[in-house]
Amino acid sequence: MLHVLTIDEALSRLLRHVRPIVRQEILPIDQCVGRVLALAIKSTVDVPGFVRSSVDGLAVRASDTFGASDSLPAMLSHVGTVQMGQIPAFAIGPGECASVPTGGAIPEGADAMVMIEHVEQPGGTLCLVNRAAAPGDHLVRRGDDLQTGQTILPAGHRVRTGDIGTFAALALDRIPVIAKPRVAILSTGDELVPVGQTLLPGQVHDINSPALAALVRQAGGEANLRGIIPDQLDRLDLALKKAVSDCDLVLVSGGSSVGEKDHLQAAIAAQGQPGILFHGLAVKPGKPTLAGVADGRILLGLPGHPLAAWFMAYLLARPLILALQGAPPAGPDIVIARTTSRIPSNTGRESILPVRLAGQPDEPGSYSAEPIFTKSGLITVLSKCDGFIRIERDREGLEAGTLVAVHLLR
Amino acid sequence: MLHVLTIDEALSRLLRHVRPIVRQEILPIDQCVGRVLALAIKSTVDVPGFVRSSVDGLAVRASDTFGASDSLPAMLSHVGTVQMGQIPAFAIGPGECASVPTGGAIPEGADAMVMIEHVEQPGGTLCLVNRAAAPGDHLVRRGDDLQTGQTILPAGHRVRTGDIGTFAALALDRIPVIAKPRVAILSTGDELVPVGQTLLPGQVHDINSPALAALVRQAGGEANLRGIIPDQLDRLDLALKKAVSDCDLVLVSGGSSVGEKDHLQAAIAAQGQPGILFHGLAVKPGKPTLAGVADGRILLGLPGHPLAAWFMAYLLARPLILALQGAPPAGPDIVIARTTSRIPSNTGRESILPVRLAGQPDEPGSYSAEPIFTKSGLITVLSKCDGFIRIERDREGLEAGTLVAVHLLR
C-alpha cells in the first residue's frame, strides 16, 4: 500500500515546486495593503530631519540649569519662540532660553528641553527654571528614529495596515509590489450549474467556484474563473492546458474521487513533467485531494465536496499563493481554547473540525471551543464557526477540557 | 481634579452616541467580504433538494441486506446506474439495487447506500453485498443541511471569506449590505505637508492622513481625506462643520495637546450639542485624545503624534466604524504569549506597548512576546511589531515570563 501523505507532508512537497513570481507593479500607498513588497523598503532620509523637542517647554543650555531647584532656580533670559514648521533663525547663548512646542525645532546652541511645568515667568524676559536638565533631555535627535539607508521592511513582506504610516514617514507614495498570482479556478461535474441559474432536478449549484475565488483573493491572488468543465477527459485536458499556459496556479475541484467519471488524475498527469505528486491525503475531510506539476505550474485537484474543497484550499492553496508572491507563511492566526465536549476522531487520519469560540481571551485557555458537527459537512458550517481545530492522525479524539489551537477564519 | 477616563470607559461612552447607518447597497457576492449584512440571510430552498448518496456504491433496500456477511452475502439484481445531475427514471424494487456515485440522487424505493468496497459483481446483473446496511446509511436527506426559511446568518454579521460558499449554497448571487460609513480624516498642524511634497526645514510629512485612512478602510469605512487644516480656530471650525454635515464620523489628528496653537477642543465644542464628551485619557501613548458629539455625529480628536494617533484610532475609531455598520465587535484577534523581559510601566496610566512574537503556537504561552521600545515612538514600529499588549493602569510593569494577551495587527 502506498504511503498516504499528511497535509503537512503534501504542503512541503508542493512548496518545493513553487517558482516565485517576478512580475512587479507599482501601487499608490492606499492600494497596497495585503500585497507583497517586491523590494526592501529603506529609509532615504533621516527621521527626524532636525533636532526636535518631545515636550512643550524651554530650550536651554543644560549647563545653565545644573543645581537648579525650587529654592534656587536658574534665571534665564527668554530670547524667542520657535514656530511649528520653521527652523528658528536665532541661537541660544549662555544664560538664554526659548519657547519650543512639542515637535518644534531646537535652536542652535540649546542642548536640552525643560518642561513647561518646571518654569515660572515672573515678568519681562526673565524665566525661572526650578529643575536641572541633563544634556539631551526631551530631545529627539536627527536620525534618532531612522537613518538614511536603514532597511525598514524586507522584500517579501506582506503589507499590513500599520505599514502605511511607515511608508508615509519615509515619504514614499508609490510602492513596488509583486504582481498578483493568477489562479485558475475550474469546477468539474455534470451535475453542476452556475449559482445564478435555476436548478433542474438532480442538479446542484457550483459552490466551489465563488468560494475558492474568495479564498484566492484573500490570499492576495487574482481569481481567474474558468467555469464548469464537463467530466470528459478531452474537455478537461484542454481546459487544464489553457490554464497551465496562462496562470501561475491551477485549482480544479470535483472529479478526484474514484468514481467512474473521474478523469482528473489522467488529465493532470497529461499536462507534462513531473506529473502527479500525490493522490490522496490522510485527512478528513479532504481525502481525495491530488496534485501534479507541469512546466513549473502546480495543479491542485480538490474534492468536489465544498467544505472539503474549502479546507484543502485553505491549508494547501493559500500557502502556495503566498509562496508564489515570495511571502513568508502568514503570521499567527491562532488562539488557544479549551474543548467543551469529548471529540471522537478517526485514528489514522487527521481530522479537521469546525469550532465555535466563546469566552474572553484574558488568560490562556479561557476561550472555549465548541465543536460543530454536521451530517454532511455542508459549506454553511463556515458561516457558523469561528475557526477550526486539527486533530493529529494518531490521536484517538480529544477529551472535554483539552487545550487546543484554534485556527481562526477571516 | 477631573476623573480621567480609561480607554474602555471612553469607548463605552462613545458607543452610546453611535447612530447605526441605515443606508444599504446590493453587492455581487464577490465584492462583499468585510461588509456587514443589512438583512438576515435565510434559506429559500431545502439543501440538498433531493436525497443524495454520500458515497460511491449501490442504492439498496436496507431490509434486503439484513444479516449479510462475507460468508453469506445478500444477492441483489442490478437494475440501473444513476447519472450525476439527473433524477433516476427507475425505482428499486425488493431484491434490486442500482449504482449511485457520490452526490448522486437515490432512486425511489431505495433507503440506504452500500459502499462499493462491500460489493462484488461476479457477472451479469448479480451483485453480492457482504455487509448489512441500516435504513438511512450513507444518505443525505432533502433539507438535512438547510430547511426553507431557516436563518443562516443574522443581520449585522460581517461577511468573511468562508461565507461566500454559504451564499452560493443558498443560490444567492447578490447580497444586501450596509453602506460604508463615511469617515472624514483631517490633519491639523502648521508644520505638516502632504507625503508627496518635498519638506522645507522644520516641516514634517502628514503621516496621519494616509495611516488613518488605511485603518478606516480595513474596518469597512470609506476614508474621506480632507487634507491639512491650518491651526486656526475659524479654519478648523469651518472644516469640521463641513465634515459633520456630510460624514458619519470625523477623525481629526493634531492640535489636541495644550500648546498655544491648539484650537481643536474649542472647534469641536462649537459644532453643536452635547459637545465635548471627554478630553484626556489615562493611557500612554494617547493622553491628549478628546471627543465630542454634534448632531449625532462623533468627532474624535486624536493626538498629532502618529503612533499615538494610530493606536487611539485602532482602539476607539475602529470599534465605532464597526458599530456604525451595526456589526458586533470584531472577533478575537489575540494570542497568548510569555514576555521575554521585564517591562516597566507608568502606574496610573494604561500602557500600550508594541511587541514582536516568536515561537510556535502549539500550546498556551509557547509564543514569546518581545517588547519593542522606541525613543520617540516612531510610527515605523508598527512595521516591526506583530501586535501590542495593554498593561493596566494600576499595574507596576510586568516581570519577564508573564503570560500576556497580544492583540495582533493585520
mmCIF file with all atom_site columns, C-alpha atoms in Angstrom, chain B residues 265-378:
data_model
loop_
_atom_site.group_PDB
_atom_site.id
_atom_site.type_symbol
_atom_site.label_atom_id
_atom_site.label_alt_id
_atom_site.label_comp_id
_atom_site.label_asym_id
_atom_site.label_entity_id
_atom_site.label_seq_id
_atom_site.pdbx_PDB_ins_code
_atom_site.Cartn_x
_atom_site.Cartn_y
_atom_site.Cartn_z
_atom_site.occupancy
_atom_site.B_iso_or_equiv
_atom_site.pdbx_formal_charge
_atom_site.auth_seq_id
_atom_site.auth_comp_id
_atom_site.auth_asym_id
_atom_site.auth_atom_id
_atom_site.pdbx_PDB_model_num
ATOM 1   C CA . GLN B 1 265 ? -11.261 71.483 21.704 1.00 0.00 ? 265 GLN B CA 1
ATOM 2   C CA . ALA B 1 266 ? -12.916 74.840 21.053 1.00 0.00 ? 266 ALA B CA 1
ATOM 3   C CA . ALA B 1 267 ? -13.682 73.939 17.440 1.00 0.00 ? 267 ALA B CA 1
ATOM 4   C CA . ILE B 1 268 ? -15.233 70.593 18.394 1.00 0.00 ? 268 ILE B CA 1
ATOM 5   C CA . ALA B 1 269 ? -17.277 72.191 21.196 1.00 0.00 ? 269 ALA B CA 1
ATOM 6   C CA . ALA B 1 270 ? -18.576 74.762 18.691 1.00 0.00 ? 270 ALA B CA 1
ATOM 7   C CA . GLN B 1 271 ? -20.139 72.129 16.400 1.00 0.00 ? 271 GLN B CA 1
ATOM 8   C CA . GLY B 1 272 ? -23.265 71.573 18.490 1.00 0.00 ? 272 GLY B CA 1
ATOM 9   C CA . GLN B 1 273 ? -24.804 69.646 21.378 1.00 0.00 ? 273 GLN B CA 1
ATOM 10  C CA . PRO B 1 274 ? -23.918 67.795 23.585 1.00 0.00 ? 274 PRO B CA 1
ATOM 11  C CA . GLY B 1 275 ? -20.373 68.980 22.723 1.00 0.00 ? 275 GLY B CA 1
ATOM 12  C CA . ILE B 1 276 ? -17.210 67.678 24.402 1.00 0.00 ? 276 ILE B CA 1
ATOM 13  C CA . LEU B 1 277 ? -17.519 64.154 25.883 1.00 0.00 ? 277 LEU B CA 1
ATOM 14  C CA . PHE B 1 278 ? -14.009 63.904 27.298 1.00 0.00 ? 278 PHE B CA 1
ATOM 15  C CA . HIS B 1 279 ? -10.569 65.454 26.961 1.00 0.00 ? 279 HIS B CA 1
ATOM 16  C CA . GLY B 1 280 ? -7.600  63.382 28.047 1.00 0.00 ? 280 GLY B CA 1
ATOM 17  C CA . LEU B 1 281 ? -7.262  59.624 28.582 1.00 0.00 ? 281 LEU B CA 1
ATOM 18  C CA . ALA B 1 282 ? -5.329  57.591 31.140 1.00 0.00 ? 282 ALA B CA 1
ATOM 19  C CA . VAL B 1 283 ? -3.143  55.898 28.554 1.00 0.00 ? 283 VAL B CA 1
ATOM 20  C CA . LYS B 1 284 ? 0.364   56.177 27.195 1.00 0.00 ? 284 LYS B CA 1
ATOM 21  C CA . PRO B 1 285 ? 0.663   56.907 24.314 1.00 0.00 ? 285 PRO B CA 1
ATOM 22  C CA . GLY B 1 286 ? -2.626  58.701 23.593 1.00 0.00 ? 286 GLY B CA 1
ATOM 23  C CA . LYS B 1 287 ? -3.097  61.010 26.610 1.00 0.00 ? 287 LYS B CA 1
ATOM 24  C CA . PRO B 1 288 ? -4.363  64.119 24.720 1.00 0.00 ? 288 PRO B CA 1
ATOM 25  C CA . THR B 1 289 ? -7.187  62.251 22.940 1.00 0.00 ? 289 THR B CA 1
ATOM 26  C CA . LEU B 1 290 ? -10.542 64.070 23.061 1.00 0.00 ? 290 LEU B CA 1
ATOM 27  C CA . ALA B 1 291 ? -14.029 63.576 21.667 1.00 0.00 ? 291 ALA B CA 1
ATOM 28  C CA . GLY B 1 292 ? -17.261 65.414 21.138 1.00 0.00 ? 292 GLY B CA 1
ATOM 29  C CA . VAL B 1 293 ? -20.688 64.850 19.650 1.00 0.00 ? 293 VAL B CA 1
ATOM 30  C CA . ALA B 1 294 ? -22.683 67.246 17.492 1.00 0.00 ? 294 ALA B CA 1
ATOM 31  C CA . ASP B 1 295 ? -25.937 66.483 15.694 1.00 0.00 ? 295 ASP B CA 1
ATOM 32  C CA . GLY B 1 296 ? -25.479 62.785 16.424 1.00 0.00 ? 296 GLY B CA 1
ATOM 33  C CA . ARG B 1 297 ? -22.053 62.726 14.766 1.00 0.00 ? 297 ARG B CA 1
ATOM 34  C CA . ILE B 1 298 ? -18.985 61.760 16.777 1.00 0.00 ? 298 ILE B CA 1
ATOM 35  C CA . LEU B 1 299 ? -15.839 63.874 16.358 1.00 0.00 ? 299 LEU B CA 1
ATOM 36  C CA . LEU B 1 300 ? -12.688 62.177 17.624 1.00 0.00 ? 300 LEU B CA 1
ATOM 37  C CA . GLY B 1 301 ? -9.649  64.363 18.286 1.00 0.00 ? 301 GLY B CA 1
ATOM 38  C CA . LEU B 1 302 ? -6.527  62.208 18.030 1.00 0.00 ? 302 LEU B CA 1
ATOM 39  C CA . PRO B 1 303 ? -3.008  63.111 19.128 1.00 0.00 ? 303 PRO B CA 1
ATOM 40  C CA . GLY B 1 304 ? -0.737  64.620 16.476 1.00 0.00 ? 304 GLY B CA 1
ATOM 41  C CA . HIS B 1 305 ? 1.953   62.054 17.242 1.00 0.00 ? 305 HIS B CA 1
ATOM 42  C CA . PRO B 1 306 ? 1.481   59.354 14.565 1.00 0.00 ? 306 PRO B CA 1
ATOM 43  C CA . LEU B 1 307 ? 1.957   56.256 16.716 1.00 0.00 ? 307 LEU B CA 1
ATOM 44  C CA . ALA B 1 308 ? -0.336  57.600 19.426 1.00 0.00 ? 308 ALA B CA 1
ATOM 45  C CA . ALA B 1 309 ? -2.908  58.637 16.803 1.00 0.00 ? 309 ALA B CA 1
ATOM 46  C CA . TRP B 1 310 ? -2.782  55.178 15.239 1.00 0.00 ? 310 TRP B CA 1
ATOM 47  C CA . PHE B 1 311 ? -3.285  53.277 18.488 1.00 0.00 ? 311 PHE B CA 1
ATOM 48  C CA . MET B 1 312 ? -6.127  55.535 19.586 1.00 0.00 ? 312 MET B CA 1
ATOM 49  C CA . ALA B 1 313 ? -7.789  55.125 16.177 1.00 0.00 ? 313 ALA B CA 1
ATOM 50  C CA . TYR B 1 314 ? -7.289  51.346 16.390 1.00 0.00 ? 314 TYR B CA 1
ATOM 51  C CA . LEU B 1 315 ? -8.824  51.126 19.873 1.00 0.00 ? 315 LEU B CA 1
ATOM 52  C CA . LEU B 1 316 ? -11.545 53.802 19.538 1.00 0.00 ? 316 LEU B CA 1
ATOM 53  C CA . ALA B 1 317 ? -12.317 54.634 15.883 1.00 0.00 ? 317 ALA B CA 1
ATOM 54  C CA . ARG B 1 318 ? -12.259 51.033 14.612 1.00 0.00 ? 318 ARG B CA 1
ATOM 55  C CA . PRO B 1 319 ? -14.987 49.822 17.019 1.00 0.00 ? 319 PRO B CA 1
ATOM 56  C CA . LEU B 1 320 ? -17.015 52.959 16.198 1.00 0.00 ? 320 LEU B CA 1
ATOM 57  C CA . ILE B 1 321 ? -16.801 52.229 12.468 1.00 0.00 ? 321 ILE B CA 1
ATOM 58  C CA . LEU B 1 322 ? -18.000 48.678 13.111 1.00 0.00 ? 322 LEU B CA 1
ATOM 59  C CA . ALA B 1 323 ? -20.789 49.946 15.380 1.00 0.00 ? 323 ALA B CA 1
ATOM 60  C CA . LEU B 1 324 ? -21.903 52.427 12.680 1.00 0.00 ? 324 LEU B CA 1
ATOM 61  C CA . GLN B 1 325 ? -22.410 49.375 10.457 1.00 0.00 ? 325 GLN B CA 1
ATOM 62  C CA . GLY B 1 326 ? -24.387 47.663 13.199 1.00 0.00 ? 326 GLY B CA 1
ATOM 63  C CA . ALA B 1 327 ? -21.699 44.985 13.431 1.00 0.00 ? 327 ALA B CA 1
ATOM 64  C CA . PRO B 1 328 ? -20.809 43.275 16.689 1.00 0.00 ? 328 PRO B CA 1
ATOM 65  C CA . PRO B 1 329 ? -17.259 43.900 17.944 1.00 0.00 ? 329 PRO B CA 1
ATOM 66  C CA . ALA B 1 330 ? -14.681 42.175 15.756 1.00 0.00 ? 330 ALA B CA 1
ATOM 67  C CA . GLY B 1 331 ? -13.845 38.609 16.724 1.00 0.00 ? 331 GLY B CA 1
ATOM 68  C CA . PRO B 1 332 ? -10.827 37.518 18.700 1.00 0.00 ? 332 PRO B CA 1
ATOM 69  C CA . ASP B 1 333 ? -7.588  38.772 17.264 1.00 0.00 ? 333 ASP B CA 1
ATOM 70  C CA . ILE B 1 334 ? -5.465  37.817 20.213 1.00 0.00 ? 334 ILE B CA 1
ATOM 71  C CA . VAL B 1 335 ? -2.771  35.296 21.037 1.00 0.00 ? 335 VAL B CA 1
ATOM 72  C CA . ILE B 1 336 ? -1.378  34.429 24.434 1.00 0.00 ? 336 ILE B CA 1
ATOM 73  C CA . ALA B 1 337 ? 2.367   34.822 24.863 1.00 0.00 ? 337 ALA B CA 1
ATOM 74  C CA . ARG B 1 338 ? 5.039   35.000 27.521 1.00 0.00 ? 338 ARG B CA 1
ATOM 75  C CA . THR B 1 339 ? 7.037   38.220 27.920 1.00 0.00 ? 339 THR B CA 1
ATOM 76  C CA . THR B 1 340 ? 10.784  37.873 27.255 1.00 0.00 ? 340 THR B CA 1
ATOM 77  C CA . SER B 1 341 ? 11.921  40.651 29.574 1.00 0.00 ? 341 SER B CA 1
ATOM 78  C CA . ARG B 1 342 ? 10.793  42.795 32.444 1.00 0.00 ? 342 ARG B CA 1
ATOM 79  C CA . ILE B 1 343 ? 8.552   45.635 31.235 1.00 0.00 ? 343 ILE B CA 1
ATOM 80  C CA . PRO B 1 344 ? 8.261   48.752 33.365 1.00 0.00 ? 344 PRO B CA 1
ATOM 81  C CA . SER B 1 345 ? 5.000   50.678 33.242 1.00 0.00 ? 345 SER B CA 1
ATOM 82  C CA . ASN B 1 346 ? 3.641   54.027 34.402 1.00 0.00 ? 346 ASN B CA 1
ATOM 83  C CA . THR B 1 347 ? 1.456   53.468 37.411 1.00 0.00 ? 347 THR B CA 1
ATOM 84  C CA . GLY B 1 348 ? -1.748  55.445 36.976 1.00 0.00 ? 348 GLY B CA 1
ATOM 85  C CA . ARG B 1 349 ? -1.842  55.206 33.188 1.00 0.00 ? 349 ARG B CA 1
ATOM 86  C CA . GLU B 1 350 ? -2.527  52.249 30.936 1.00 0.00 ? 350 GLU B CA 1
ATOM 87  C CA . SER B 1 351 ? 0.463   51.432 28.715 1.00 0.00 ? 351 SER B CA 1
ATOM 88  C CA . ILE B 1 352 ? 0.243   50.249 25.135 1.00 0.00 ? 352 ILE B CA 1
ATOM 89  C CA . LEU B 1 353 ? 3.412   48.535 24.058 1.00 0.00 ? 353 LEU B CA 1
ATOM 90  C CA . PRO B 1 354 ? 4.271   47.074 20.630 1.00 0.00 ? 354 PRO B CA 1
ATOM 91  C CA . VAL B 1 355 ? 5.697   43.526 20.762 1.00 0.00 ? 355 VAL B CA 1
ATOM 92  C CA . ARG B 1 356 ? 7.299   41.057 18.391 1.00 0.00 ? 356 ARG B CA 1
ATOM 93  C CA . LEU B 1 357 ? 6.165   37.416 18.581 1.00 0.00 ? 357 LEU B CA 1
ATOM 94  C CA . ALA B 1 358 ? 8.383   34.368 18.299 1.00 0.00 ? 358 ALA B CA 1
ATOM 95  C CA . GLY B 1 359 ? 7.800   30.671 18.756 1.00 0.00 ? 359 GLY B CA 1
ATOM 96  C CA . GLN B 1 360 ? 5.123   28.241 17.789 1.00 0.00 ? 360 GLN B CA 1
ATOM 97  C CA . PRO B 1 361 ? 1.509   28.339 18.868 1.00 0.00 ? 361 PRO B CA 1
ATOM 98  C CA . ASP B 1 362 ? 1.173   24.658 19.686 1.00 0.00 ? 362 ASP B CA 1
ATOM 99  C CA . GLU B 1 363 ? 0.476   25.225 23.355 1.00 0.00 ? 363 GLU B CA 1
ATOM 100 C CA . PRO B 1 364 ? -0.553  28.155 25.518 1.00 0.00 ? 364 PRO B CA 1
ATOM 101 C CA . GLY B 1 365 ? 2.247   30.538 26.314 1.00 0.00 ? 365 GLY B CA 1
ATOM 102 C CA . SER B 1 366 ? 4.592   28.921 23.826 1.00 0.00 ? 366 SER B CA 1
ATOM 103 C CA . TYR B 1 367 ? 4.747   32.213 21.923 1.00 0.00 ? 367 TYR B CA 1
ATOM 104 C CA . SER B 1 368 ? 7.139   34.706 23.364 1.00 0.00 ? 368 SER B CA 1
ATOM 105 C CA . ALA B 1 369 ? 6.387   38.424 23.230 1.00 0.00 ? 369 ALA B CA 1
ATOM 106 C CA . GLU B 1 370 ? 9.416   40.692 23.000 1.00 0.00 ? 370 GLU B CA 1
ATOM 107 C CA . PRO B 1 371 ? 8.633   44.343 23.772 1.00 0.00 ? 371 PRO B CA 1
ATOM 108 C CA . ILE B 1 372 ? 9.839   46.924 21.237 1.00 0.00 ? 372 ILE B CA 1
ATOM 109 C CA . PHE B 1 373 ? 10.940  50.108 22.961 1.00 0.00 ? 373 PHE B CA 1
ATOM 110 C CA . THR B 1 374 ? 11.486  53.202 20.796 1.00 0.00 ? 374 THR B CA 1
ATOM 111 C CA . LYS B 1 375 ? 12.819  56.540 21.856 1.00 0.00 ? 375 LYS B CA 1
ATOM 112 C CA . SER B 1 376 ? 10.109  58.666 20.341 1.00 0.00 ? 376 SER B CA 1
ATOM 113 C CA . GLY B 1 377 ? 7.629   56.000 19.374 1.00 0.00 ? 377 GLY B CA 1
ATOM 114 C CA . LEU B 1 378 ? 8.054   56.435 15.638 1.00 0.00 ? 378 LEU B CA 1
#
